[in-house]
Coordinates of C-alpha atoms in Angstrom, one line a residue:
M1 CA 4.4 7.3 6.1
S2 CA 3.7 4.1 7.5
Y3 CA 2.6 1.1 5.4
Y4 CA 0.8 -1.9 5.7
F5 CA 1.3 -4.1 3.2
C6 CA -1.0 -7.1 2.5
I7 CA -2.0 -9.8 -0.2
V8 CA -5.2 -11.1 -0.6
G9 CA -5.8 -14.6 -2.4
T10 CA -9.0 -15.3 -4.5
K11 CA -11.1 -16.1 -2.0
D12 CA -10.5 -12.8 0.1
N13 CA -8.3 -14.9 2.6
P14 CA -5.5 -13.0 4.3
L15 CA -1.9 -14.9 2.4
F16 CA 0.7 -12.1 3.9
E17 CA 0.9 -8.5 5.9
L18 CA 3.9 -6.8 7.0
E19 CA 3.9 -3.3 8.4
F20 CA 7.2 -0.9 7.6
G21 CA 8.0 3.0 7.2
T22 CA 9.0 4.7 4.7
S23 CA 13.1 5.2 3.9
K24 CA 12.8 8.6 2.1
A25 CA 13.4 12.0 3.6
G26 CA 15.4 10.4 6.6
G27 CA 12.9 7.9 7.6
D28 CA 14.0 5.2 9.5
G29 CA 11.8 2.5 7.7
V30 CA 9.9 1.5 11.2
A31 CA 6.3 2.0 11.3
R32 CA 4.6 4.2 13.5
F33 CA 0.6 3.5 13.4
P34 CA -1.2 5.0 16.2
A35 CA -1.9 2.3 18.9
E36 CA -5.4 3.1 18.9
A37 CA -5.3 2.7 15.2
R38 CA -3.3 0.3 14.4
H39 CA -5.7 -2.9 15.0
L40 CA -8.3 -1.1 12.7
N41 CA -5.6 -1.5 9.7
Q42 CA -6.8 -5.2 9.0
F43 CA -10.4 -3.8 8.9
I44 CA -9.6 -0.8 6.6
V45 CA -7.9 -2.7 3.7
H46 CA -10.9 -5.9 4.2
S47 CA -13.4 -3.1 3.6
S48 CA -12.0 -1.9 0.0
L49 CA -11.9 -4.9 -1.2
D50 CA -15.9 -4.1 -2.7
I51 CA -14.0 -1.2 -4.0
V52 CA -11.6 -3.4 -5.7
E53 CA -14.3 -5.3 -7.6
E54 CA -16.1 -2.4 -8.8
V55 CA -12.8 -0.7 -10.0
Q56 CA -11.0 -3.6 -11.6
W57 CA -13.1 -3.6 -15.0
L58 CA -12.9 0.0 -15.1
S59 CA -9.2 -0.2 -16.2
S60 CA -6.9 -2.7 -18.3
Q61 CA -3.8 -1.8 -16.1
M62 CA -2.6 -4.3 -13.3
Y63 CA -1.9 -0.8 -11.0
L64 CA -5.4 0.3 -9.7
K65 CA -3.8 3.6 -7.9
R66 CA -5.2 4.8 -4.8
I67 CA -8.6 3.0 -4.6
D68 CA -10.6 4.1 -1.2
H69 CA -9.4 5.9 1.9
F70 CA -10.2 5.9 5.5
A71 CA -9.9 9.0 7.3
S72 CA -6.0 10.1 6.6
S73 CA -4.8 6.8 5.4
H74 CA -5.2 5.5 1.6
I75 CA -5.4 2.0 0.1
S76 CA -3.7 1.5 -3.0
C77 CA -4.3 -1.3 -4.8
F78 CA -2.1 -4.1 -7.6
L79 CA -4.3 -6.5 -9.2
T80 CA -2.6 -10.0 -10.4
P81 CA -3.9 -12.2 -13.3
T82 CA -5.0 -14.6 -11.2
S83 CA -7.1 -12.1 -9.3
T84 CA -4.7 -12.1 -6.3
K85 CA -4.8 -8.3 -4.9
F86 CA -2.0 -6.7 -3.3
L87 CA -3.3 -3.8 -1.1
L88 CA -1.0 -1.3 0.6
L89 CA -2.5 0.9 3.1
H90 CA 0.0 4.0 4.2
L91 CA -0.9 6.8 6.7
P92 CA 1.1 10.1 6.1
H93 CA 3.0 11.6 8.7
P94 CA 6.8 13.6 9.0
P95 CA 9.3 11.1 8.9
N96 CA 10.9 9.6 12.5
T97 CA 7.9 10.9 14.3
A98 CA 4.6 9.3 15.7
P99 CA 1.2 11.2 14.5
S100 CA 0.8 14.0 17.4
T101 CA -2.1 13.4 19.8
L102 CA -3.4 17.0 18.6
S103 CA -6.9 17.3 16.9
A104 CA -7.2 17.6 13.1
S105 CA -7.2 21.0 13.1
Q106 CA -4.0 21.4 14.7
N107 CA -1.9 18.8 12.7
P108 CA -3.6 17.8 9.3
H109 CA -1.3 14.4 9.0
I110 CA -3.6 13.3 12.3
F111 CA -5.6 9.8 12.3
P112 CA -8.9 9.9 13.7
P113 CA -10.0 6.0 14.5
F114 CA -13.7 6.7 14.4
A115 CA -13.8 9.1 11.5
P116 CA -16.8 8.8 9.1
Y117 CA -16.4 5.8 6.1
T118 CA -16.6 7.1 2.9
T119 CA -17.1 4.4 0.2
T120 CA -16.6 7.0 -2.9
N121 CA -13.8 6.9 -5.0
P122 CA -10.9 9.0 -4.6
P123 CA -10.2 11.2 -7.7
S124 CA -7.7 9.7 -9.7
S125 CA -4.1 11.0 -9.9
S126 CA -2.8 12.2 -13.1
I127 CA -0.7 9.9 -15.1
L128 CA 3.2 10.6 -14.3
R129 CA 4.9 10.2 -17.8
S130 CA 8.5 11.1 -16.4
S131 CA 11.0 8.4 -16.3
T132 CA 11.8 6.2 -13.6
S133 CA 15.0 8.0 -13.4
S134 CA 13.5 11.6 -12.4
L135 CA 11.7 9.9 -9.6
S136 CA 15.2 8.5 -8.5
S137 CA 16.7 12.0 -8.7
S138 CA 18.1 13.6 -5.6
S139 CA 15.6 16.9 -5.7
S140 CA 14.5 17.5 -2.7
G141 CA 11.3 18.4 -3.7
G142 CA 10.5 14.3 -5.5
A143 CA 12.1 12.9 -1.9
A144 CA 9.6 14.7 0.3
A145 CA 7.0 14.5 -1.8
I146 CA 6.7 10.3 -0.8
P147 CA 6.7 10.5 2.4
N148 CA 4.3 13.7 3.7
N149 CA 1.9 13.3 0.0
P150 CA 0.2 10.0 -0.7
T151 CA -1.7 11.4 -3.5
A152 CA 1.4 13.2 -5.7
P153 CA 2.2 12.0 -8.8
A154 CA 6.0 11.0 -7.3
T155 CA 4.3 8.9 -4.8
E156 CA 1.9 7.1 -7.3
E157 CA 5.1 6.1 -9.4
A158 CA 6.9 5.1 -6.4
M159 CA 4.6 2.6 -5.6
R160 CA 4.0 1.6 -9.0
M161 CA 7.3 0.7 -9.0
F162 CA 7.0 -1.7 -5.9
F163 CA 4.5 -3.5 -6.8
N164 CA 5.9 -4.3 -9.7
E165 CA 8.9 -5.3 -7.9
V166 CA 6.3 -7.3 -5.4
F167 CA 4.8 -9.3 -8.2
E168 CA 8.2 -10.6 -9.5
A169 CA 9.3 -11.8 -6.2
W170 CA 5.5 -13.0 -5.9
I171 CA 5.8 -14.8 -9.5
K172 CA 8.8 -16.6 -8.3
A173 CA 7.5 -17.7 -4.9
V174 CA 3.8 -19.0 -5.7
M175 CA 6.3 -21.2 -8.7
N176 CA 7.4 -23.3 -6.0
P177 CA 5.3 -26.3 -6.1
F178 CA 4.6 -26.6 -2.6
Q179 CA 3.1 -22.9 -2.7
G180 CA 0.1 -22.8 -4.1
V181 CA -1.6 -19.5 -5.5
N182 CA -4.0 -19.5 -2.1
K183 CA -1.5 -20.8 0.5
T184 CA 0.0 -18.2 2.6
L185 CA 3.5 -17.0 2.3
G186 CA 5.8 -17.8 5.2
S187 CA 8.6 -17.5 2.8
P188 CA 11.7 -15.3 4.9
V189 CA 13.0 -15.1 1.4
F190 CA 10.1 -13.4 -0.1
R191 CA 9.5 -10.4 3.3
G192 CA 12.9 -9.9 2.6
R193 CA 12.6 -8.8 -0.8
V194 CA 9.2 -7.0 -0.2
M195 CA 11.2 -5.3 2.9
A196 CA 14.0 -4.3 0.5
A197 CA 11.2 -3.3 -2.1
G198 CA 9.7 -0.6 0.1
R199 CA 13.4 0.5 1.1
K200 CA 13.8 1.1 -1.9
Y201 CA 10.8 3.3 -3.6
L202 CA 8.5 4.2 -0.5

């Protein structure tokens, strides 16, 4: 799975962005978005902000789960108490391989860059009630679900823990008196912690 993570401020202004790939099931942590679709990531994420404003009032949780999708890409959201939005676009494909150029019928993981866009909210995934230790177990089924199935409960839980760890790093970053809530985050330490969280959970 390839990931595009960004932080959007209270004024819908981008504060941070990072691309990375899965490190699970033999993944090497490198994002492999198709060349014709990579430049659309920012537009896809930005288009989901309207849905964030709708679903944030339907949940008391900061992690809003998967809120939107565009073609084969899915967008998950984490909303901080200051209304700063953490958005994660994830594109499933086999680890260590780029999405192929086959048709959608030949390859279910293909990214059709000009597929119709829908604003219909995807069905909510069931809440995972297992403990954190069950996610980090060495079972082959759980390990394979993260890079290949963006709607699996194990994937939802892994993203929740990723967002929580990034949220802790973000709090420490914005506590810097020289760093405002709506200022761009250029700290290499913060970027390193986000990448470490991605390697750990995704």
